[in-house]
Amino acid sequence: MSKKSELLRTIKFTLFSISAGIIQVLSFTLMEEVFHITHWVSYLVALVLSVLWNFTLNRKFTFHSASNVPIAMLKVAAFYLVFTPLSTWWTAVLTGEGVGINEYIVLAGTMIVNFVTEYLFQRFVVFGKSLDSAKKK
């Protein structure tokens, strides 16, 4: 694997993650500000929408994986079985009355943590053995 192809892979992941982040922020804002849904529910629904979008694009265009989609999705779900409760918990704590950090600042920080950890997990665990297996030669 060349440095150039890894750099390109990282750039693609970043761009798709930005688009997923936009989906997450827009859906979060809609639920928070328009529908006044409880904060943690807004966060959770926005996260799920973002993950589905990001997984679909990155599997096809970033990692070019021909691996079994349900298995790959189960691996991503396992990641989020750990990440989601932790991030929901720290979101509630940090935005609560004790700390009181603005929910959008907490969301931005959480999205950065998610970006880095999800890239590493998808690159080395989910698609590590099937990188470029769907790429046309």
mmCIF file with all atom_site columns, N, CA and C in Angstrom, residues 2 4-5 7 15-16 27 35-37 42-44 58 63 67 84 89-90 94 112-114 117 122-123 126 132 136:
data_model
loop_
_atom_site.group_PDB
_atom_site.id
_atom_site.type_symbol
_atom_site.label_atom_id
_atom_site.label_alt_id
_atom_site.label_comp_id
_atom_site.label_asym_id
_atom_site.label_entity_id
_atom_site.label_seq_id
_atom_site.pdbx_PDB_ins_code
_atom_site.Cartn_x
_atom_site.Cartn_y
_atom_site.Cartn_z
_atom_site.occupancy
_atom_site.B_iso_or_equiv
_atom_site.pdbx_formal_charge
_atom_site.auth_seq_id
_atom_site.auth_comp_id
_atom_site.auth_asym_id
_atom_site.auth_atom_id
_atom_site.pdbx_PDB_model_num
ATOM 1  N N  . SER A 1 2   ? 0.708   2.093  -0.959  1.00 0.00 ? 2   SER A N  1
ATOM 2  C CA . SER A 1 2   ? 1.552   3.281  -1.066  1.00 0.00 ? 2   SER A CA 1
ATOM 3  C C  . SER A 1 2   ? 1.052   4.399  -0.144  1.00 0.00 ? 2   SER A C  1
ATOM 4  N N  . LYS A 1 4   ? 0.711   7.407  -1.003  1.00 0.00 ? 4   LYS A N  1
ATOM 5  C CA . LYS A 1 4   ? -0.232  8.218  -1.784  1.00 0.00 ? 4   LYS A CA 1
ATOM 6  C C  . LYS A 1 4   ? -1.649  7.644  -1.692  1.00 0.00 ? 4   LYS A C  1
ATOM 7  N N  . SER A 1 5   ? -1.785  6.335  -1.821  1.00 0.00 ? 5   SER A N  1
ATOM 8  C CA . SER A 1 5   ? -3.126  5.735  -1.761  1.00 0.00 ? 5   SER A CA 1
ATOM 9  C C  . SER A 1 5   ? -3.714  5.842  -0.352  1.00 0.00 ? 5   SER A C  1
ATOM 10 N N  . LEU A 1 7   ? -3.028  8.303  1.759   1.00 0.00 ? 7   LEU A N  1
ATOM 11 C CA . LEU A 1 7   ? -3.401  9.710  1.903   1.00 0.00 ? 7   LEU A CA 1
ATOM 12 C C  . LEU A 1 7   ? -4.736  9.975  1.213   1.00 0.00 ? 7   LEU A C  1
ATOM 13 N N  . LEU A 1 15  ? -13.709 13.675 3.872   1.00 0.00 ? 15  LEU A N  1
ATOM 14 C CA . LEU A 1 15  ? -14.793 14.354 3.141   1.00 0.00 ? 15  LEU A CA 1
ATOM 15 C C  . LEU A 1 15  ? -16.146 13.682 3.379   1.00 0.00 ? 15  LEU A C  1
ATOM 16 N N  . PHE A 1 16  ? -16.171 12.352 3.363   1.00 0.00 ? 16  PHE A N  1
ATOM 17 C CA . PHE A 1 16  ? -17.432 11.658 3.636   1.00 0.00 ? 16  PHE A CA 1
ATOM 18 C C  . PHE A 1 16  ? -17.866 11.866 5.085   1.00 0.00 ? 16  PHE A C  1
ATOM 19 N N  . SER A 1 27  ? -29.786 17.201 11.399  1.00 0.00 ? 27  SER A N  1
ATOM 20 C CA . SER A 1 27  ? -30.867 16.423 12.012  1.00 0.00 ? 27  SER A CA 1
ATOM 21 C C  . SER A 1 27  ? -30.937 16.683 13.513  1.00 0.00 ? 27  SER A C  1
ATOM 22 N N  . PHE A 1 35  ? -38.409 20.542 16.972  1.00 0.00 ? 35  PHE A N  1
ATOM 23 C CA . PHE A 1 35  ? -39.320 19.582 17.604  1.00 0.00 ? 35  PHE A CA 1
ATOM 24 C C  . PHE A 1 35  ? -39.136 19.471 19.114  1.00 0.00 ? 35  PHE A C  1
ATOM 25 N N  . HIS A 1 36  ? -38.090 20.101 19.654  1.00 0.00 ? 36  HIS A N  1
ATOM 26 C CA . HIS A 1 36  ? -37.809 20.123 21.100  1.00 0.00 ? 36  HIS A CA 1
ATOM 27 C C  . HIS A 1 36  ? -37.784 18.719 21.707  1.00 0.00 ? 36  HIS A C  1
ATOM 28 N N  . ILE A 1 37  ? -37.119 17.824 21.002  1.00 0.00 ? 37  ILE A N  1
ATOM 29 C CA . ILE A 1 37  ? -36.963 16.450 21.474  1.00 0.00 ? 37  ILE A CA 1
ATOM 30 C C  . ILE A 1 37  ? -35.845 16.434 22.505  1.00 0.00 ? 37  ILE A C  1
ATOM 31 N N  . SER A 1 42  ? -32.269 13.240 20.562  1.00 0.00 ? 42  SER A N  1
ATOM 32 C CA . SER A 1 42  ? -31.841 13.964 19.361  1.00 0.00 ? 42  SER A CA 1
ATOM 33 C C  . SER A 1 42  ? -30.447 13.532 18.944  1.00 0.00 ? 42  SER A C  1
ATOM 34 N N  . TYR A 1 43  ? -29.559 13.427 19.922  1.00 0.00 ? 43  TYR A N  1
ATOM 35 C CA . TYR A 1 43  ? -28.188 13.010 19.642  1.00 0.00 ? 43  TYR A CA 1
ATOM 36 C C  . TYR A 1 43  ? -28.151 11.596 19.070  1.00 0.00 ? 43  TYR A C  1
ATOM 37 N N  . LEU A 1 44  ? -28.877 10.695 19.678  1.00 0.00 ? 44  LEU A N  1
ATOM 38 C CA . LEU A 1 44  ? -28.859 9.289  19.276  1.00 0.00 ? 44  LEU A CA 1
ATOM 39 C C  . LEU A 1 44  ? -29.398 9.092  17.861  1.00 0.00 ? 44  LEU A C  1
ATOM 40 N N  . ASN A 1 58  ? -18.260 5.139  2.721   1.00 0.00 ? 58  ASN A N  1
ATOM 41 C CA . ASN A 1 58  ? -16.873 4.729  2.933   1.00 0.00 ? 58  ASN A CA 1
ATOM 42 C C  . ASN A 1 58  ? -16.610 3.284  2.522   1.00 0.00 ? 58  ASN A C  1
ATOM 43 N N  . PHE A 1 63  ? -12.860 2.567  1.135   1.00 0.00 ? 63  PHE A N  1
ATOM 44 C CA . PHE A 1 63  ? -12.173 1.310  1.402   1.00 0.00 ? 63  PHE A CA 1
ATOM 45 C C  . PHE A 1 63  ? -12.338 0.301  0.274   1.00 0.00 ? 63  PHE A C  1
ATOM 46 N N  . SER A 1 67  ? -16.290 -7.006 0.968   1.00 0.00 ? 67  SER A N  1
ATOM 47 C CA . SER A 1 67  ? -16.582 -7.915 2.078   1.00 0.00 ? 67  SER A CA 1
ATOM 48 C C  . SER A 1 67  ? -18.083 -7.998 2.318   1.00 0.00 ? 67  SER A C  1
ATOM 49 N N  . THR A 1 84  ? -21.534 4.691  21.558  1.00 0.00 ? 84  THR A N  1
ATOM 50 C CA . THR A 1 84  ? -22.797 5.403  21.780  1.00 0.00 ? 84  THR A CA 1
ATOM 51 C C  . THR A 1 84  ? -23.148 5.573  23.258  1.00 0.00 ? 84  THR A C  1
ATOM 52 N N  . TRP A 1 89  ? -23.501 9.280  27.526  1.00 0.00 ? 89  TRP A N  1
ATOM 53 C CA . TRP A 1 89  ? -23.256 9.567  28.940  1.00 0.00 ? 89  TRP A CA 1
ATOM 54 C C  . TRP A 1 89  ? -22.475 10.867 29.099  1.00 0.00 ? 89  TRP A C  1
ATOM 55 N N  . TRP A 1 90  ? -21.317 11.003 28.373  1.00 0.00 ? 90  TRP A N  1
ATOM 56 C CA . TRP A 1 90  ? -20.533 12.218 28.575  1.00 0.00 ? 90  TRP A CA 1
ATOM 57 C C  . TRP A 1 90  ? -21.261 13.435 28.037  1.00 0.00 ? 90  TRP A C  1
ATOM 58 N N  . LEU A 1 94  ? -21.747 16.517 30.482  1.00 0.00 ? 94  LEU A N  1
ATOM 59 C CA . LEU A 1 94  ? -21.133 17.795 30.123  1.00 0.00 ? 94  LEU A CA 1
ATOM 60 C C  . LEU A 1 94  ? -22.152 18.892 29.835  1.00 0.00 ? 94  LEU A C  1
ATOM 61 N N  . ILE A 1 112 ? -15.442 14.922 16.760  1.00 0.00 ? 112 ILE A N  1
ATOM 62 C CA . ILE A 1 112 ? -14.003 14.793 16.490  1.00 0.00 ? 112 ILE A CA 1
ATOM 63 C C  . ILE A 1 112 ? -13.473 13.473 17.044  1.00 0.00 ? 112 ILE A C  1
ATOM 64 N N  . VAL A 1 113 ? -13.863 13.131 18.263  1.00 0.00 ? 113 VAL A N  1
ATOM 65 C CA . VAL A 1 113 ? -13.463 11.846 18.852  1.00 0.00 ? 113 VAL A CA 1
ATOM 66 C C  . VAL A 1 113 ? -13.990 10.701 17.987  1.00 0.00 ? 113 VAL A C  1
ATOM 67 N N  . ASN A 1 114 ? -15.225 10.814 17.564  1.00 0.00 ? 114 ASN A N  1
ATOM 68 C CA . ASN A 1 114 ? -15.846 9.787  16.720  1.00 0.00 ? 114 ASN A CA 1
ATOM 69 C C  . ASN A 1 114 ? -15.105 9.648  15.393  1.00 0.00 ? 114 ASN A C  1
ATOM 70 N N  . THR A 1 117 ? -11.570 7.831  15.992  1.00 0.00 ? 117 THR A N  1
ATOM 71 C CA . THR A 1 117 ? -11.695 6.426  16.408  1.00 0.00 ? 117 THR A CA 1
ATOM 72 C C  . THR A 1 117 ? -12.398 5.584  15.356  1.00 0.00 ? 117 THR A C  1
ATOM 73 N N  . GLN A 1 122 ? -12.554 1.348  11.319  1.00 0.00 ? 122 GLN A N  1
ATOM 74 C CA . GLN A 1 122 ? -12.951 0.877  9.987   1.00 0.00 ? 122 GLN A CA 1
ATOM 75 C C  . GLN A 1 122 ? -11.737 0.474  9.157   1.00 0.00 ? 122 GLN A C  1
ATOM 76 N N  . ARG A 1 123 ? -10.682 1.262  9.213   1.00 0.00 ? 123 ARG A N  1
ATOM 77 C CA . ARG A 1 123 ? -9.490  0.980  8.398   1.00 0.00 ? 123 ARG A CA 1
ATOM 78 C C  . ARG A 1 123 ? -8.829  -0.337 8.787   1.00 0.00 ? 123 ARG A C  1
ATOM 79 N N  . VAL A 1 126 ? -12.705 -3.278 10.498  1.00 0.00 ? 126 VAL A N  1
ATOM 80 C CA . VAL A 1 126 ? -13.842 -3.596 9.631   1.00 0.00 ? 126 VAL A CA 1
ATOM 81 C C  . VAL A 1 126 ? -13.389 -3.969 8.227   1.00 0.00 ? 126 VAL A C  1
ATOM 82 N N  . ASP A 1 132 ? -9.705  -2.519 -0.816  1.00 0.00 ? 132 ASP A N  1
ATOM 83 C CA . ASP A 1 132 ? -9.579  -2.495 -2.281  1.00 0.00 ? 132 ASP A CA 1
ATOM 84 C C  . ASP A 1 132 ? -10.001 -3.784 -2.968  1.00 0.00 ? 132 ASP A C  1
ATOM 85 N N  . LYS A 1 136 ? -11.848 -1.889 -9.268  1.00 0.00 ? 136 LYS A N  1
ATOM 86 C CA . LYS A 1 136 ? -11.654 -2.377 -10.633 1.00 0.00 ? 136 LYS A CA 1
ATOM 87 C C  . LYS A 1 136 ? -10.200 -2.240 -10.999 1.00 0.00 ? 136 LYS A C  1
#
